[in-house]
XYZ file of C-alpha atoms in Angstrom:
327
model
C -35.837 -114.977 -13.145
C -35.727 -111.511 -12.112
C -33.809 -110.793 -15.518
C -37.202 -111.460 -17.464
C -38.021 -108.356 -19.646
C -41.067 -106.430 -18.427
C -42.604 -106.737 -22.097
C -43.098 -110.462 -21.389
C -45.025 -110.104 -18.288
C -48.099 -108.524 -19.631
C -47.576 -104.962 -19.198
C -48.713 -102.568 -21.866
C -46.355 -101.501 -24.692
C -47.074 -97.802 -23.829
C -46.022 -98.471 -20.114
C -42.905 -100.544 -21.110
C -41.844 -97.708 -23.339
C -42.209 -95.164 -20.535
C -40.305 -97.517 -18.109
C -37.603 -98.029 -20.596
C -36.886 -94.245 -20.914
C -35.861 -94.519 -17.367
C -33.622 -97.552 -18.017
C -36.305 -99.837 -16.215
C -36.122 -102.906 -18.405
C -36.339 -105.957 -16.253
C -38.348 -107.500 -13.476
C -35.561 -106.653 -11.250
C -35.388 -102.889 -12.300
C -39.089 -102.579 -11.692
C -39.197 -104.398 -8.247
C -35.970 -102.548 -6.764
C -37.992 -99.250 -6.993
C -40.143 -98.025 -4.233
C -43.789 -97.230 -4.804
C -43.361 -93.847 -4.615
C -40.826 -93.772 -7.193
C -42.831 -96.010 -9.522
C -45.925 -93.690 -9.066
C -43.658 -90.774 -10.442
C -42.510 -92.550 -13.323
C -45.688 -94.284 -14.494
C -48.156 -91.613 -13.421
C -50.366 -94.256 -11.855
C -52.172 -94.068 -8.530
C -50.763 -95.889 -5.163
C -53.279 -98.609 -5.869
C -52.460 -98.865 -9.716
C -48.546 -99.146 -8.829
C -49.392 -101.977 -5.959
C -51.341 -103.917 -8.666
C -48.441 -103.648 -11.140
C -45.913 -104.828 -8.465
C -48.084 -107.942 -7.851
C -48.353 -108.742 -11.600
C -44.559 -108.282 -11.952
C -43.711 -110.004 -9.003
C -45.942 -113.002 -9.841
C -44.603 -112.974 -13.348
C -41.038 -113.352 -12.060
C -41.218 -115.605 -9.158
C -40.660 -119.521 -9.782
C -43.653 -121.240 -9.934
C -44.218 -124.262 -7.669
C -44.538 -127.766 -9.565
C -44.755 -131.002 -8.263
C -42.099 -133.640 -9.536
C -45.019 -135.456 -11.301
C -45.749 -132.136 -13.177
C -42.086 -131.634 -14.267
C -41.527 -135.219 -15.659
C -44.904 -134.951 -17.392
C -44.020 -131.757 -19.017
C -40.747 -132.922 -20.265
C -42.359 -136.012 -21.463
C -44.924 -134.125 -23.443
C -42.399 -131.713 -25.060
C -42.552 -132.084 -28.768
C -38.838 -131.079 -29.226
C -35.927 -133.419 -28.395
C -34.431 -133.140 -25.024
C -30.749 -133.097 -26.483
C -28.520 -131.848 -29.260
C -26.797 -134.680 -30.705
C -22.851 -134.082 -31.026
C -22.976 -136.425 -34.109
C -20.111 -138.370 -32.248
C -21.853 -141.785 -31.238
C -19.544 -142.693 -28.300
C -20.001 -139.073 -26.727
C -23.663 -139.021 -27.140
C -24.077 -142.503 -25.543
C -21.887 -141.163 -22.550
C -24.036 -137.974 -22.453
C -27.307 -140.072 -22.826
C -28.415 -138.455 -25.849
C -26.087 -135.445 -26.497
C -25.845 -131.974 -25.033
C -29.085 -131.566 -22.714
C -31.354 -128.761 -23.444
C -32.497 -126.769 -20.636
C -28.986 -126.907 -18.675
C -25.472 -125.434 -18.833
C -22.688 -127.664 -20.278
C -19.019 -126.921 -19.647
C -16.151 -127.861 -21.915
C -12.738 -127.706 -20.273
C -9.119 -128.625 -21.131
C -5.632 -127.545 -22.081
C -4.944 -125.012 -24.967
C -5.104 -126.800 -28.387
C -7.255 -129.664 -27.336
C -10.250 -128.678 -29.673
C -12.607 -126.708 -27.231
C -13.256 -124.059 -29.870
C -13.666 -126.706 -32.688
C -16.121 -128.510 -30.776
C -18.167 -125.279 -30.046
C -18.115 -124.385 -33.865
C -19.177 -127.955 -34.752
C -22.039 -127.583 -32.238
C -22.988 -124.223 -33.907
C -23.418 -126.144 -37.383
C -25.506 -128.935 -35.751
C -27.858 -126.602 -34.096
C -28.616 -125.082 -37.394
C -29.555 -128.308 -39.166
C -33.077 -129.410 -39.799
C -34.698 -131.417 -36.924
C -34.640 -134.702 -39.047
C -30.936 -134.507 -39.135
C -30.613 -134.145 -35.474
C -30.417 -130.668 -35.223
C -32.696 -127.878 -33.819
C -33.329 -125.823 -37.090
C -32.584 -122.521 -35.209
C -30.024 -119.784 -34.892
C -26.942 -119.545 -32.624
C -25.683 -116.959 -30.419
C -21.914 -117.284 -30.222
C -20.031 -115.080 -27.611
C -16.236 -115.108 -28.478
C -14.141 -113.580 -25.853
C -10.728 -114.942 -27.244
C -11.055 -113.946 -30.908
C -10.658 -117.670 -31.708
C -13.775 -117.938 -33.728
C -13.293 -118.790 -37.351
C -16.115 -118.410 -40.259
C -13.821 -120.292 -42.620
C -13.707 -123.119 -40.064
C -17.387 -122.902 -39.637
C -17.826 -123.776 -43.306
C -15.137 -126.317 -43.447
C -16.758 -128.568 -40.717
C -20.093 -127.992 -42.339
C -18.852 -129.393 -45.658
C -16.838 -132.063 -44.185
C -19.193 -133.783 -41.650
C -22.430 -133.201 -43.804
C -21.330 -133.025 -47.377
C -24.655 -134.313 -48.914
C -26.600 -131.765 -47.033
C -24.163 -128.696 -47.691
C -23.883 -129.170 -51.433
C -24.933 -125.826 -52.463
C -23.715 -122.249 -51.787
C -27.078 -121.460 -50.587
C -27.087 -123.898 -47.805
C -23.641 -122.825 -46.460
C -24.547 -119.102 -46.690
C -27.850 -119.921 -44.752
C -25.949 -121.769 -42.031
C -23.434 -119.144 -41.658
C -25.931 -116.412 -41.551
C -27.697 -118.355 -38.597
C -24.664 -117.912 -36.330
C -24.737 -114.617 -34.588
C -21.214 -113.775 -33.371
C -20.559 -111.322 -30.725
C -16.693 -110.569 -29.717
C -16.883 -109.361 -25.888
C -13.511 -108.730 -24.611
C -14.348 -107.634 -21.051
C -16.386 -108.808 -18.169
C -18.890 -106.147 -18.192
C -19.494 -106.614 -21.990
C -19.979 -110.363 -21.387
C -22.454 -109.787 -18.771
C -24.279 -107.068 -20.397
C -24.558 -109.329 -23.604
C -25.893 -112.285 -21.575
C -28.263 -110.043 -19.982
C -29.625 -108.832 -23.014
C -30.145 -112.045 -24.765
C -33.798 -112.783 -24.062
C -35.319 -110.770 -26.658
C -32.886 -111.922 -29.175
C -33.644 -115.521 -28.498
C -37.280 -114.878 -29.094
C -36.756 -112.597 -32.192
C -34.155 -114.401 -33.919
C -35.314 -118.120 -32.897
C -32.116 -118.845 -30.995
C -31.828 -122.688 -30.216
C -28.114 -122.699 -28.979
C -25.901 -120.113 -26.713
C -22.174 -120.517 -26.744
C -19.441 -118.577 -24.593
C -16.095 -119.444 -25.625
C -14.643 -118.887 -23.140
C -16.129 -117.869 -19.915
C -12.689 -118.099 -18.224
C -10.690 -115.802 -20.337
C -12.045 -112.298 -19.394
C -12.535 -113.186 -15.730
C -8.865 -114.475 -15.162
C -7.722 -111.344 -16.976
C -9.537 -109.008 -14.827
C -9.636 -110.443 -11.468
C -6.052 -110.802 -9.700
C -7.452 -113.373 -6.701
C -4.248 -112.492 -4.769
C -5.662 -109.097 -4.033
C -8.129 -108.490 -1.069
C -12.068 -108.614 -2.109
C -11.312 -109.719 -5.804
C -12.354 -113.314 -5.100
C -15.690 -112.010 -3.618
C -16.225 -109.632 -6.756
C -15.410 -112.435 -9.176
C -17.675 -114.795 -7.523
C -20.553 -112.373 -7.487
C -19.891 -111.818 -11.287
C -19.975 -115.512 -12.027
C -22.969 -116.344 -10.117
C -24.726 -113.689 -11.877
C -23.855 -114.743 -15.179
C -24.544 -118.325 -14.171
C -28.110 -117.621 -13.058
C -28.973 -115.549 -16.083
C -27.640 -118.535 -18.284
C -29.648 -121.175 -16.363
C -32.460 -118.773 -16.518
C -32.167 -118.879 -20.374
C -31.679 -122.433 -20.686
C -34.550 -123.451 -18.646
C -37.202 -120.653 -19.836
C -36.519 -121.449 -23.675
C -35.528 -124.956 -23.468
C -32.018 -124.467 -25.052
C -28.474 -125.918 -24.564
C -25.939 -123.610 -23.313
C -22.326 -124.341 -24.021
C -19.506 -122.851 -22.119
C -15.745 -123.349 -22.304
C -13.382 -123.211 -19.521
C -9.615 -123.291 -18.700
C -7.569 -125.348 -16.658
C -5.425 -124.548 -13.464
C -3.163 -126.388 -11.201
C -4.472 -127.439 -7.663
C -1.909 -128.112 -5.018
C -3.193 -130.275 -2.309
C -1.505 -128.360 0.396
C -3.093 -125.159 -0.736
C -3.961 -122.626 2.066
C -7.795 -122.716 3.036
C -7.974 -119.119 1.705
C -6.963 -120.336 -1.826
C -9.815 -123.306 -1.683
C -12.171 -121.566 -3.915
C -9.444 -120.991 -6.750
C -9.928 -124.436 -8.147
C -12.598 -127.152 -8.426
C -12.483 -130.159 -6.509
C -10.176 -132.781 -8.429
C -12.661 -135.930 -7.811
C -12.011 -138.289 -10.444
C -11.878 -135.656 -13.358
C -8.509 -134.432 -12.933
C -6.479 -134.011 -16.109
C -3.179 -135.209 -14.757
C -1.652 -135.732 -11.244
C 2.038 -135.258 -9.978
C 4.098 -138.426 -8.955
C 3.346 -138.006 -5.291
C -0.440 -136.992 -5.917
C 0.436 -133.316 -4.401
C -1.174 -131.667 -7.453
C -3.312 -131.895 -10.314
C -4.666 -129.941 -13.353
C -8.275 -129.373 -13.199
C -10.842 -126.848 -14.206
C -10.534 -123.211 -13.479
C -12.697 -120.670 -11.639
C -13.142 -122.655 -8.514
C -15.447 -124.761 -6.406
C -18.430 -122.170 -6.359
C -18.375 -122.001 -10.195
C -18.189 -125.888 -10.528
C -21.600 -126.143 -8.907
C -23.097 -123.839 -11.679
C -22.610 -126.390 -14.317
C -24.601 -129.428 -15.128
C -22.426 -131.182 -17.221
C -18.545 -131.099 -17.406
C -16.431 -132.257 -20.501
C -12.899 -132.425 -20.052
C -10.738 -132.652 -23.323
C -7.306 -134.420 -23.037
C -4.741 -134.621 -25.657
C -3.418 -137.952 -26.198
C -1.171 -137.559 -29.212
C -1.071 -135.330 -32.378
C -4.310 -136.781 -33.466
C -6.170 -138.393 -30.583
C -8.247 -136.642 -28.033
C -9.851 -138.113 -24.847
C -13.305 -136.690 -23.373
C -13.905 -137.866 -19.525
C -17.469 -136.738 -18.710
C -18.558 -135.567 -15.338
C -22.365 -134.831 -14.449
C -22.856 -132.041 -11.822
C -26.497 -132.367 -10.904
C -28.141 -129.018 -9.578
């Protein structure tokens, strides 16, 4: 919650503007400064700065709740707890659809339909609530330049022909999907950390990153000393921010991942290169010596709540094993 914007913690607009001129935008930015530095920037007294520190600390610290309070809060929520995928078998496996307030990961080999699924979910999120949608906007972060606006229109028309029966409705839906092409790790992280105000101002109800693995695997050679540590720090920072956004605004976050080969005899130093195979491996060698599984490692695998693994079963058939990672 340290990524919460200062404008949302009760500080005056004038003070926020002054802090913003010094690149102090989030609670973390504010709390990393000493009282003396804050006195110099804000012009406040020592006592005034300490009062501000108390306010900001309280605003970004997780509040204690009992299990009963959490359950009662979710039961009292007026909005649905899931975003339906419109695929009855998958919704049943997911116990309602893609969960709000958590991270869902889609992984699988190239060409198995991960991007198509994300585009379809973008359409669904913009639909009215009485059609199972969230009636909101979508932030779609595309790191592989794979998004197609034409495909979005095709999916909308083919899946919901009765609703999308006018050009006006198609234009409205497409205007609600906000596309960002970010092609480096720094760009993706900066975009994620700037989403809070956009979620509020644009009424965003779904965040998609397609794919989270693409830029990470390009920029970090895990065979070089120190790269694995830096990669895990980046992924942890992204995951923490996305979890905060999902929980704070009760929205689903969908990420796509790539696959990698896991060798059962791999060195201990390579153990974090892949996720545990468990029962979710895509394929296994004849002697059980290797399997294909989700990329980005064991550390990342604990950051997602739900993992969907897509498999190609032929030219027109796909399979989706579902795994739940409770955090």
